[in-house]
Tab-separated table of C-alpha atoms in Angstrom:
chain	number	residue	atom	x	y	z
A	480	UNK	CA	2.045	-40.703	-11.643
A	481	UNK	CA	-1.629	-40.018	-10.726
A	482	UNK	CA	-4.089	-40.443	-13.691
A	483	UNK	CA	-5.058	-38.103	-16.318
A	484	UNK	CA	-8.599	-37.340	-14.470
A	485	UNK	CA	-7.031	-36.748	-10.790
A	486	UNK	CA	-6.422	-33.045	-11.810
A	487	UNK	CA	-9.027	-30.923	-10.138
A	488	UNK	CA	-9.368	-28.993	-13.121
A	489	UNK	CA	-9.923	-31.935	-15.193
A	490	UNK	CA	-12.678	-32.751	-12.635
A	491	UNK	CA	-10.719	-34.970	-10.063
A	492	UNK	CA	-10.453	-34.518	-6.159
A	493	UNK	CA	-8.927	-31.348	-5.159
A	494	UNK	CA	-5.968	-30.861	-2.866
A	495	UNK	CA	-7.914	-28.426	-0.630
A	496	UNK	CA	-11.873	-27.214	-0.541
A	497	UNK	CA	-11.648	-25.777	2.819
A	498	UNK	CA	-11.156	-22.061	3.171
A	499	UNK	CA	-8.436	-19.972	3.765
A	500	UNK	CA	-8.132	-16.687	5.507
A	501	UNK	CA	-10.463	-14.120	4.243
A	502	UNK	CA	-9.395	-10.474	2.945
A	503	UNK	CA	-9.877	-7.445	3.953
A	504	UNK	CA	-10.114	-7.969	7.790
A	505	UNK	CA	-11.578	-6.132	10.154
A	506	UNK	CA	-11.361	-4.976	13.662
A	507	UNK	CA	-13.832	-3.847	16.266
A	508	UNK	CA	-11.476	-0.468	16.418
A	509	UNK	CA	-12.593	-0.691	12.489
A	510	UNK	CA	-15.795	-0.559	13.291
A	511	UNK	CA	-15.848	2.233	16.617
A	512	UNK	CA	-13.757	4.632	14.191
A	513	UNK	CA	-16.547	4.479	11.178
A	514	UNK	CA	-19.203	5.157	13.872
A	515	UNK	CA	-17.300	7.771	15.114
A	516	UNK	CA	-17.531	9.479	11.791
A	517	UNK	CA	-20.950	8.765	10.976
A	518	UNK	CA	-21.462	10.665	14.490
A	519	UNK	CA	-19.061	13.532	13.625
A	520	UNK	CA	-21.097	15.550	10.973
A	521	UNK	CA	-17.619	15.997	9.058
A	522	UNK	CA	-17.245	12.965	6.425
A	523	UNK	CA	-13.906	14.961	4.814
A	524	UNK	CA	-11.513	17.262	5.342
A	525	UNK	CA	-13.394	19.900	3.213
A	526	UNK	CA	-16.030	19.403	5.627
A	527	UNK	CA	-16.480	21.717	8.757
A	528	UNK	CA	-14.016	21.818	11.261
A	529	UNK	CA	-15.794	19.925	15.069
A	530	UNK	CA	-13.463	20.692	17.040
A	531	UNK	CA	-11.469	17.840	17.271
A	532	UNK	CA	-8.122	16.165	14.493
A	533	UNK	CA	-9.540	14.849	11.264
A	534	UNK	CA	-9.121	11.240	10.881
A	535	UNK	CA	-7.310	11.793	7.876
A	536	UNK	CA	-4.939	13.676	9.883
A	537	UNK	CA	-4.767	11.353	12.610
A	538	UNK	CA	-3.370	9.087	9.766
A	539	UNK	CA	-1.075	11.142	8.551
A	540	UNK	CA	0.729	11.547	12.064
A	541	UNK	CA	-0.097	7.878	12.542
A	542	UNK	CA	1.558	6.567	8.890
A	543	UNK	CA	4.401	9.347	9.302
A	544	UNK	CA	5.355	7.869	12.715
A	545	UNK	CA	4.956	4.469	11.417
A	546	UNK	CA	6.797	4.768	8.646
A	547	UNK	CA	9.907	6.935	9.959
A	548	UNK	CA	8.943	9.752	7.469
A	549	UNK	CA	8.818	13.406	8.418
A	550	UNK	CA	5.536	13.901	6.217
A	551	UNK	CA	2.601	11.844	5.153
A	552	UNK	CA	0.072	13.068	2.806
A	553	UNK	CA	-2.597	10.883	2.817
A	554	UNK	CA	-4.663	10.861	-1.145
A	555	UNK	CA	-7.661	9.034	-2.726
A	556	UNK	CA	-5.733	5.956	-4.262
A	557	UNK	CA	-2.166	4.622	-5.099
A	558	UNK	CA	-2.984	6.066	-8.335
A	559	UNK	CA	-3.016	9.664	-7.381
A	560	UNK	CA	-0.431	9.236	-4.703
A	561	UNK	CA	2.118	8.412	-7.047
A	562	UNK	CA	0.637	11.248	-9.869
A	563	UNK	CA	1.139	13.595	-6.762
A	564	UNK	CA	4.669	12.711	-6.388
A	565	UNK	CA	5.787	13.206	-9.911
A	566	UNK	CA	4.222	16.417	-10.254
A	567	UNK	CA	5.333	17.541	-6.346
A	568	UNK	CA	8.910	16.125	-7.947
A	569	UNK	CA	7.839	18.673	-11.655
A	570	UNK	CA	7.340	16.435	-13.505
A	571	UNK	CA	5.924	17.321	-16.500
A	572	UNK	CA	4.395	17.339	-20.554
A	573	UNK	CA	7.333	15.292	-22.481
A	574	UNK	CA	9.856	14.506	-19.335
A	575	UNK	CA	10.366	11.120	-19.443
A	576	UNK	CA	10.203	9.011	-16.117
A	577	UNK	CA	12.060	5.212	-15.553
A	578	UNK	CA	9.077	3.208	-15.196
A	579	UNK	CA	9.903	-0.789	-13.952
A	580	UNK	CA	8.542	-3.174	-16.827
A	581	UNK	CA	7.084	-5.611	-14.563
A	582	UNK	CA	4.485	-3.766	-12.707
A	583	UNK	CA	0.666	-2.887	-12.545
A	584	UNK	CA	-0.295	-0.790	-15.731
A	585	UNK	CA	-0.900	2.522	-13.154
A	586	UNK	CA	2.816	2.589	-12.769
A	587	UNK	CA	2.979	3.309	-16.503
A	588	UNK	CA	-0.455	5.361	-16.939
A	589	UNK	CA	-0.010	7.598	-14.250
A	590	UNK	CA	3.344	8.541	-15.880
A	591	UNK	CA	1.053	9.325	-18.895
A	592	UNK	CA	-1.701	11.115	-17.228
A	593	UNK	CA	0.654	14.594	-16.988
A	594	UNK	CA	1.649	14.176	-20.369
A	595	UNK	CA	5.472	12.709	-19.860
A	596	UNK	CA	6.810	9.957	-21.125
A	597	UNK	CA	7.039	6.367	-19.809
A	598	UNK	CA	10.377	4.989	-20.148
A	599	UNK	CA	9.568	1.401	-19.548
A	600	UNK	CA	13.040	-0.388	-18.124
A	601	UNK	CA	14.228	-3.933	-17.354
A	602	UNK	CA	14.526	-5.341	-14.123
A	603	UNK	CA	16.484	-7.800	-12.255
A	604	UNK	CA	15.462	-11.626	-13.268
A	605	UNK	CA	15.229	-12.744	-9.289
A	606	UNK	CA	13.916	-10.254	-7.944
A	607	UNK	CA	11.693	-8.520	-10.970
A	608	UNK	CA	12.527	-5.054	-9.698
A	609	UNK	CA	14.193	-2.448	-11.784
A	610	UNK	CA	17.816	-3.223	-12.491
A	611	UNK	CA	20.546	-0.261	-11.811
A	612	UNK	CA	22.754	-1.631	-14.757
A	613	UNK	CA	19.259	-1.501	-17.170
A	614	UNK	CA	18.332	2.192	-15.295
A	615	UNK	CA	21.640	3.285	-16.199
A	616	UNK	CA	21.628	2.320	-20.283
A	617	UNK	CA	18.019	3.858	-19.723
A	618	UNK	CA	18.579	7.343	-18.150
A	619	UNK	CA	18.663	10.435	-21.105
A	620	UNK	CA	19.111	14.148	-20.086
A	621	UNK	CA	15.064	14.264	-20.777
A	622	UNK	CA	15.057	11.900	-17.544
A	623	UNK	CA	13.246	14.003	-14.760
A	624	UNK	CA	11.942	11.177	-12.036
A	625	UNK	CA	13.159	7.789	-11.277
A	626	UNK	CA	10.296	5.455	-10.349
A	627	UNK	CA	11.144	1.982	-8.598
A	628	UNK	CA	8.394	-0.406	-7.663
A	629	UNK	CA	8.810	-2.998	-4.536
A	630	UNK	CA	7.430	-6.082	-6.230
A	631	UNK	CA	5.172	-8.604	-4.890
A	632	UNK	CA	7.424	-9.134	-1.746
A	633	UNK	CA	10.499	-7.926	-2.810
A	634	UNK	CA	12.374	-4.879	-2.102
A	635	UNK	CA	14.516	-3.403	-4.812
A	636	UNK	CA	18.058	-2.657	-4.892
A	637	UNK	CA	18.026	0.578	-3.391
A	638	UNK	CA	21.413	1.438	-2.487
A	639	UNK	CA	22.298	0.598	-6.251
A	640	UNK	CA	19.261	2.686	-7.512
A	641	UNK	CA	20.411	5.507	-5.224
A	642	UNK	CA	23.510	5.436	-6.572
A	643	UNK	CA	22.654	5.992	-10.501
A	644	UNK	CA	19.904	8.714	-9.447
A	645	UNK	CA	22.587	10.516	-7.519
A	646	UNK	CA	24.869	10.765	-10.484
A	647	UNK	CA	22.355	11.649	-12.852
A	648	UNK	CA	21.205	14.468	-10.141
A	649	UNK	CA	17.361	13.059	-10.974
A	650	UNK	CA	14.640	12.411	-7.905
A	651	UNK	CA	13.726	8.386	-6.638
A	652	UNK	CA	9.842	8.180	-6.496
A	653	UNK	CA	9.642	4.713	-4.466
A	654	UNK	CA	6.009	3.061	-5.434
A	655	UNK	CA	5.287	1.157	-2.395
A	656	UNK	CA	1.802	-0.044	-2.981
A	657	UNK	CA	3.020	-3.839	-2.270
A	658	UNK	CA	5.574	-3.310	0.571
A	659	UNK	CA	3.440	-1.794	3.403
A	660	UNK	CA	5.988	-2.367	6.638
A	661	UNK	CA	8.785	-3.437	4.370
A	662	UNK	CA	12.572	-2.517	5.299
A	663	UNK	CA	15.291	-2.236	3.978
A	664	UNK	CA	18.854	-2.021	5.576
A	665	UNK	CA	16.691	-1.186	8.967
A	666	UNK	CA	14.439	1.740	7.227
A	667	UNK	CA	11.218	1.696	5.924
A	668	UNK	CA	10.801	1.574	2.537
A	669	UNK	CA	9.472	4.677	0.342
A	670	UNK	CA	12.329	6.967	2.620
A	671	UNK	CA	14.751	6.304	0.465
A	672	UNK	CA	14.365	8.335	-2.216
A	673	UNK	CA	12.823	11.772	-2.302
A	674	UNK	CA	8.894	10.368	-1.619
A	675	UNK	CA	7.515	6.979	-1.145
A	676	UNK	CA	3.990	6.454	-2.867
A	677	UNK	CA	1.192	4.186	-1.298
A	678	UNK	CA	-2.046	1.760	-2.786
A	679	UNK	CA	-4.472	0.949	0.354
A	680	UNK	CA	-6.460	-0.834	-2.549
A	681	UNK	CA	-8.822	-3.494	-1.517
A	682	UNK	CA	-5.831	-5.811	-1.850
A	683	UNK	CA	-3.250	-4.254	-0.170
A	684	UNK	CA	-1.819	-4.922	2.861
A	685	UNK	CA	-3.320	-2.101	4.489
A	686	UNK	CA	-6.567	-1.224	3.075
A	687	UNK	CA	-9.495	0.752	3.034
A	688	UNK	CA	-10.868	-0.538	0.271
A	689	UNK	CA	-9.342	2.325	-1.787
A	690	UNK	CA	-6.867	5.098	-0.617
A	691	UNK	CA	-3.758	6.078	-0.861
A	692	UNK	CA	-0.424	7.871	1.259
A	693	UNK	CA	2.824	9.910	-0.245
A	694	UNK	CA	5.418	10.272	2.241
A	695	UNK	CA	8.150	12.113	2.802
A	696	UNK	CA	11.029	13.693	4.395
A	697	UNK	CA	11.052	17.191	2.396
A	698	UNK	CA	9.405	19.640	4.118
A	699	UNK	CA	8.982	21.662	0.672
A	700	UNK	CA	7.522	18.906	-1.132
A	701	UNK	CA	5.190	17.863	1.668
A	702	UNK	CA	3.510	21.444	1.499
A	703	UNK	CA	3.222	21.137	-2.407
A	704	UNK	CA	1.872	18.130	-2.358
A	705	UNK	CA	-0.543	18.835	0.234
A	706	UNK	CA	-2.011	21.916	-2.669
A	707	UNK	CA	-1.802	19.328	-5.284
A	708	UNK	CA	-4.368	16.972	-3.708
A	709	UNK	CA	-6.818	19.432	-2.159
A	710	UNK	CA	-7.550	22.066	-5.453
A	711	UNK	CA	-4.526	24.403	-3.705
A	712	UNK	CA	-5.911	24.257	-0.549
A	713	UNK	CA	-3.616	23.395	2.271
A	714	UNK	CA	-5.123	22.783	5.637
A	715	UNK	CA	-4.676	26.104	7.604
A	716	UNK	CA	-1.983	26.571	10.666
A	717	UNK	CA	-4.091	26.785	13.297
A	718	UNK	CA	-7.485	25.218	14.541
A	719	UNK	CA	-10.975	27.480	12.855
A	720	UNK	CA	-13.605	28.133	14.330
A	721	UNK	CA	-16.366	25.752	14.772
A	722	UNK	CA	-18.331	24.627	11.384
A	723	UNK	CA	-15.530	26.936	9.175
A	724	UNK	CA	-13.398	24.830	6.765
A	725	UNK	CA	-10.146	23.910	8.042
A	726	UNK	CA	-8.755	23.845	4.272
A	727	UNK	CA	-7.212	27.388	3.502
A	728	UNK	CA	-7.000	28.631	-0.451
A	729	UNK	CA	-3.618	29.721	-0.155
A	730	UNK	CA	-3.606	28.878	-3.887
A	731	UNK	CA	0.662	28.404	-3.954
A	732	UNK	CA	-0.103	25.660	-6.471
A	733	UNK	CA	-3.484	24.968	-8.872
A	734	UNK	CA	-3.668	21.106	-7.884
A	735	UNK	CA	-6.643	18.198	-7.863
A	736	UNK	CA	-9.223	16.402	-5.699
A	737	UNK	CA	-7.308	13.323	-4.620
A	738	UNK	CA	-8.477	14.001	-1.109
A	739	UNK	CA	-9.011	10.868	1.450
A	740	UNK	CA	-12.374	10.713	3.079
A	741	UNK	CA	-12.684	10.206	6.938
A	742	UNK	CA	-14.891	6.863	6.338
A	743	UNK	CA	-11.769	5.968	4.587
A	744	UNK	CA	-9.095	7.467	6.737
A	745	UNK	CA	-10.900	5.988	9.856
A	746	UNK	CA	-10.288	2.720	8.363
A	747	UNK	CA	-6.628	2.334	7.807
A	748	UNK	CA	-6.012	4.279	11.592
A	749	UNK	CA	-7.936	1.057	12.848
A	750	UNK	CA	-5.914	-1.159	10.280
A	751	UNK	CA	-2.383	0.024	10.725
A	752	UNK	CA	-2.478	-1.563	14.199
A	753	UNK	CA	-2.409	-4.795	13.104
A	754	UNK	CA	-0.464	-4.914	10.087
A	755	UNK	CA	3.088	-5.600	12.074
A	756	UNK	CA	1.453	-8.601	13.102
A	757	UNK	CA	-0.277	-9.241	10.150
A	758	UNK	CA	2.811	-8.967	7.697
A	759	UNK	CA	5.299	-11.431	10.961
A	760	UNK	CA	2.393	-14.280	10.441
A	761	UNK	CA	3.131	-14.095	6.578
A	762	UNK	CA	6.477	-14.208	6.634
A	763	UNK	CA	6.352	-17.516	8.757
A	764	UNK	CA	4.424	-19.154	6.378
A	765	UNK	CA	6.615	-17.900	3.187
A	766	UNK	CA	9.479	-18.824	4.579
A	767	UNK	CA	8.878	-22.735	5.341
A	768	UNK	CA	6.336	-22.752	2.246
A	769	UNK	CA	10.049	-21.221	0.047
A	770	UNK	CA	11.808	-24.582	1.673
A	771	UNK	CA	8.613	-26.724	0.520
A	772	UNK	CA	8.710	-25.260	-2.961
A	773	UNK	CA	12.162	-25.164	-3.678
A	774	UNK	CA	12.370	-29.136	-2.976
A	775	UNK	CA	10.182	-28.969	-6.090
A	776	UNK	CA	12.666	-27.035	-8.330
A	777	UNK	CA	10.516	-24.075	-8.180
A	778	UNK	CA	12.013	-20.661	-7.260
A	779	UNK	CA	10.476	-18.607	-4.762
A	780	UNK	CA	10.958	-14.762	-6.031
A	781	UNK	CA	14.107	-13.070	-4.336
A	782	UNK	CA	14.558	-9.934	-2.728
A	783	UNK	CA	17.605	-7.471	-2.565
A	784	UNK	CA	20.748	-8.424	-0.436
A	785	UNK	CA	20.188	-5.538	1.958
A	786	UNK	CA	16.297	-6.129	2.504
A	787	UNK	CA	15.690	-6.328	6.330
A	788	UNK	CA	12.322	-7.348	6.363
A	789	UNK	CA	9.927	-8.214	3.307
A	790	UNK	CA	5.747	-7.495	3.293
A	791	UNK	CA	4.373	-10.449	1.190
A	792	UNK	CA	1.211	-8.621	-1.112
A	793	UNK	CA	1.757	-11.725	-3.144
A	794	UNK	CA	3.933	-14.592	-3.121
A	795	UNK	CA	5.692	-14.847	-6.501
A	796	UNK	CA	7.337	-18.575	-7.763
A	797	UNK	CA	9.210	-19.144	-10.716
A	798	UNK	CA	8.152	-22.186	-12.169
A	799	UNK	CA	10.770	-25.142	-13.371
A	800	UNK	CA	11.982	-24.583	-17.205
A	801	UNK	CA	11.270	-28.180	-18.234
A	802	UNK	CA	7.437	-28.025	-16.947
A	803	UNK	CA	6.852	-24.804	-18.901
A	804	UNK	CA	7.939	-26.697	-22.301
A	805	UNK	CA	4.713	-28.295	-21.831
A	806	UNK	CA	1.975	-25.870	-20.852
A	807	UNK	CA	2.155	-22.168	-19.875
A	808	UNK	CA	2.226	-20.118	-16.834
A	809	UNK	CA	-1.467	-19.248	-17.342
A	810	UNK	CA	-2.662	-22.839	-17.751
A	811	UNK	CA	-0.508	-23.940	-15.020
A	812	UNK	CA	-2.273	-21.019	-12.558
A	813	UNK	CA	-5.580	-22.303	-13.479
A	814	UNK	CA	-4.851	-25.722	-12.210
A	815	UNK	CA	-2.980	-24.651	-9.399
A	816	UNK	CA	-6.132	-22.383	-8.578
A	817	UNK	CA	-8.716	-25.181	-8.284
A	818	UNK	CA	-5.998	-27.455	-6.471
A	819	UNK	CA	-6.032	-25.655	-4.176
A	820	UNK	CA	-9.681	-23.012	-4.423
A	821	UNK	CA	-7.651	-20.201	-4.162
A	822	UNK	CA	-7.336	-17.488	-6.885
A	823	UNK	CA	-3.654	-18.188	-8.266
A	824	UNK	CA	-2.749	-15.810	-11.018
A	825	UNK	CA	0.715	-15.405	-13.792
A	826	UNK	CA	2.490	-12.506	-12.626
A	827	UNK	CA	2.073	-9.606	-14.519
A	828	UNK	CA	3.006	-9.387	-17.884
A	829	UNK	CA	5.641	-6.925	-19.000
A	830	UNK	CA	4.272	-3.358	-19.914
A	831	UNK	CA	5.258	-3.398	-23.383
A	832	UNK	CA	2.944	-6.396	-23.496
A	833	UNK	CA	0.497	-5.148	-20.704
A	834	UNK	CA	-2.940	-5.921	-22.481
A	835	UNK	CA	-3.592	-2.879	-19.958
A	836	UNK	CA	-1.449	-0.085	-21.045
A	837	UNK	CA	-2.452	1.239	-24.582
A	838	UNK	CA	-1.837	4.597	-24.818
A	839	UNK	CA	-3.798	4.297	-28.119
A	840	UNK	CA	-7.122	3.471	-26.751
A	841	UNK	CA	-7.209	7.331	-25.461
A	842	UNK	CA	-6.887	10.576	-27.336
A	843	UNK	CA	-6.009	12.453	-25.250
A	844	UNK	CA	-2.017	11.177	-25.365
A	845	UNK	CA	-2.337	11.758	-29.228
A	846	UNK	CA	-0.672	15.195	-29.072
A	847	UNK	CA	1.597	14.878	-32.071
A	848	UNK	CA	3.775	11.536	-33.859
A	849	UNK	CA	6.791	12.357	-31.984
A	850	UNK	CA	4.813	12.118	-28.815
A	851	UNK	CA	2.577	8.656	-30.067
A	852	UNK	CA	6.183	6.942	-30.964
A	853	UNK	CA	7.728	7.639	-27.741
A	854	UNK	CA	4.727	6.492	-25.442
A	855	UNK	CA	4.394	3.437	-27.713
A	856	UNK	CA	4.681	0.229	-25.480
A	857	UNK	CA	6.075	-2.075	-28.042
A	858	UNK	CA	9.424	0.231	-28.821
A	859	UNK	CA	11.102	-1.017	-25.875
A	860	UNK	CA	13.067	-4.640	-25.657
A	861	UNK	CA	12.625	-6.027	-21.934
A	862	UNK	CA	14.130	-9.621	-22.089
A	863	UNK	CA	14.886	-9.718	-18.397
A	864	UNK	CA	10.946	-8.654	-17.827
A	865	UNK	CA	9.623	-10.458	-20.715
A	866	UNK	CA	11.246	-14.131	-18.764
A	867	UNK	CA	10.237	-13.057	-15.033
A	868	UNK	CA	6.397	-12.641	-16.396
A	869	UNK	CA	6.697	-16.164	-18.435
A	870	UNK	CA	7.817	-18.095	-15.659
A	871	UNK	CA	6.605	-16.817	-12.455
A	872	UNK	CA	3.176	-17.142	-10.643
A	873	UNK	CA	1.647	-15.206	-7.892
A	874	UNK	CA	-0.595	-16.375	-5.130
A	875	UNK	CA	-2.800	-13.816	-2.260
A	876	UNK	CA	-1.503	-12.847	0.403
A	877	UNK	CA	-4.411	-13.957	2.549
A	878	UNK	CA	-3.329	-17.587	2.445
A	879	UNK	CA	-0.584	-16.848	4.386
A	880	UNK	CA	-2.506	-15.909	7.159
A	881	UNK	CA	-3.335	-19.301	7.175
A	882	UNK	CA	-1.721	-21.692	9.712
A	883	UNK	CA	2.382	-22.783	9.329
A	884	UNK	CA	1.113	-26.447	8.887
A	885	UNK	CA	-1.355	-25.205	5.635
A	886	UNK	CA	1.319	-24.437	3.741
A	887	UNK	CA	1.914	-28.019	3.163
A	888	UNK	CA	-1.451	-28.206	1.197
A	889	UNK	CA	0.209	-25.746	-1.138
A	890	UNK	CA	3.270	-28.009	-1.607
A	891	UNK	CA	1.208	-31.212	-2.586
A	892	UNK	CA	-0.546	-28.777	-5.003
A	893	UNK	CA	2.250	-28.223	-6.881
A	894	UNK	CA	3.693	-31.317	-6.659
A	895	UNK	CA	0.405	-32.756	-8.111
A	896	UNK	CA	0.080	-30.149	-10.840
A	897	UNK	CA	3.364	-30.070	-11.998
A	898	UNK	CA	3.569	-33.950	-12.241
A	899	UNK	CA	0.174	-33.363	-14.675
A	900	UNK	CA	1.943	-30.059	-16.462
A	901	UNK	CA	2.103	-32.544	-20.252
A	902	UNK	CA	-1.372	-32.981	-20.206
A	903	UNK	CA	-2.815	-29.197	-19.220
């Protein structure tokens, strides 16, 4: 066994100091489509109508066809996308909605933010997506939206998740911020259920820095969710004259600004062309690196039986029991992150234990003790999610994007910091 000192952490050599892959990338399209909107004189689609398709609407056809959905509503962030949904799906004050434990906190806050009632529920322990046995113990008749998040690279168990929502007669909300071009039994993800909500987060796998898509295949739902992120505007039938607003205050439904700007819409038309390659490169290198790790004894997350194709936003590795009797997932990320000088985080942590979602912290969920109690984090008992977060760590998807052979840095990375795990 290497000495003490050879840990890079501790100040020894590291595995790797040359650079992976940087993220976001971009294209010369990238950059012809934000000139072309500089040029235009209309920055959003509340700006005057030139004559020619928005770029925001250019992405909705573009996504929709992509995708395999009827509609696309394109929205300021995966955050509003996925409010949109719920309240296109009424949702409202005191429904509760099945939120996965082992998520980002916006899958629990934006439950919050129209005054229902995250029902935070345990998820499968290989694949940390929501469970249909756990969604099943979790559904009362209070239950008005189902919400199941495709984690890291893994799809969920939709056919199983279908199945419960069906006989409850309550609406699937699939929150696809991590699974851009993922499939499942030969469909995109997010037309499953009755809308698929989208991140293009700096992050994501496609980006615009921030943005954010709902699709879907309800042609009733599309319209209301097109009032509910535009103030109850809806853009008008036909083509307006030149410099009139295309948006038309048909005022069906009061909704919000969650509108996409055309800097930002430009971006992810130029974007979306290269994610199918993007996303085949990363699967090459996740699927030799899971053969690398697993000689290890680590455990490279899983994905549902009936998942065609995954989208790695992060690449998610359970970590042997034995090493974590000696140091924890955080400390062991740390190391592994200098090893290799790439930002290696723990997974995150379940929501009841999300240092991220506390209702508390804002007033405005204080509407009475009945309401307090049932938003409280800590009420619910998430072994399954409570393990995944303990033992798993997640590393960018940008490395992956790195070449086949690289992957073998990431190997002796491992193998060198769990061989040091006593002494971290």
């Amino acid at each position: 066994m290497s000495h003490y000192s050879d840990l890079a952490i501790h100040g020894g050599r590291p595995v790797r100091s040359g650079k992976w892959p940087g993220w976001p990338i971009s294209s010369a399209r990238t950059v012809d489509n934000l000139q072309s909107v500089l040029d235009s004189g209309r920055w959003s689609i509340s700006g005057p109508y030139r004559g020619t398709p928005s770029f925001e609407q250019q992405f909705a056809r573009g996504y929709a066809s992509y995708t395999g959905a009827r509609h696309c509503v394109p929205a300021s962030s995966g955050t509003s996308s996925l409010t949109m949904a719920l309240e296109g799906c009424e949702v409202g004050a005191r429904d509760e909605v099945i939120v996965p434990a082992v998520s980002w906190v916006a899958s629990a806050s934006a439950v919050l933010g129209i005054n229902a009632v995250p029902v935070l529920t345990d998820v499968d322990p290989r694949t940390g997506c929501l469970d249909p046995a756990a969604l099943e113990d979790a559904i009362t008749p209070r239950c008005r939206a189902i919400t199941v998040v495709h984690l890291g690279s893994a799809v969920a168990d939709l056919h199983g998740l279908l199945r419960v929502a069906q006989r409850h007669g309550v609406p699937l909300i699939e929150d696809c911020a991590q699974a851009h071009g993922a499939h499942y039994d030969g469909q995109h993800v997010g037309t499953f259920g009755r809308a698929g909500t989208f991140s293009m987060q700096h992050s994501k796998l496609l980006t615009s820095g921030e943005g954010g898509a709902v699709i879907t295949d309800d042609d009733e739902l599309a319209r209301r969710l097109e009032h509910l992120r535009a103030d109850g505007r809806t853009l008008s039938g036909e083509p307006p004259p030149i410099d009139q607003m295309e948006l038309s205050e048909t005022a069906e439904v009061m909704g919000s600004n969650y509108c996409l700007s055309e800097f930002h819409a430009a971006v992810l038309l130029a974007q979306l062309e290269k994610l199918d390659a993007e996303n085949a490169a990363r699967r090459r290198s996740a699927q030799y690196l899971d053969d690398l790790l697993r000689q290890l004894g680590c455990e490279p997350q899983a994905t549902a039986d009936a998942t065609t194709s995954r989208a790695y936003y992060c690449y998610v590795v359970a970590l042997p029991d034995e090493v974590l009797l000696h140091t924890s997932v955080q400390r062991f990320a740390q190391a592994l992150s200098v090893e290799l000088s790439l930002s290696c985080k723990p997974m995150y942590a379940s929501l009841n234990d999300s240092r991220l979602y506390r209702p508390e912290t804002r007033r405005r969920f204080a509407l009475d003790a009945e309401f307090i109690e049932a938003v409280r984090p800590q009420r619910f008992e998430l072994p399954a999610a409570t393990e995944f977060a303990r033992r798993s760590i997640a590393l960018p998807h940008r490395f992956l994007l790195a070449e086949t052979s690289d992957m073998l840095d990431v190997q002796r990375a491992m193998e060198k910091v769990l061989a040091h795990a006593r002494r971290l």
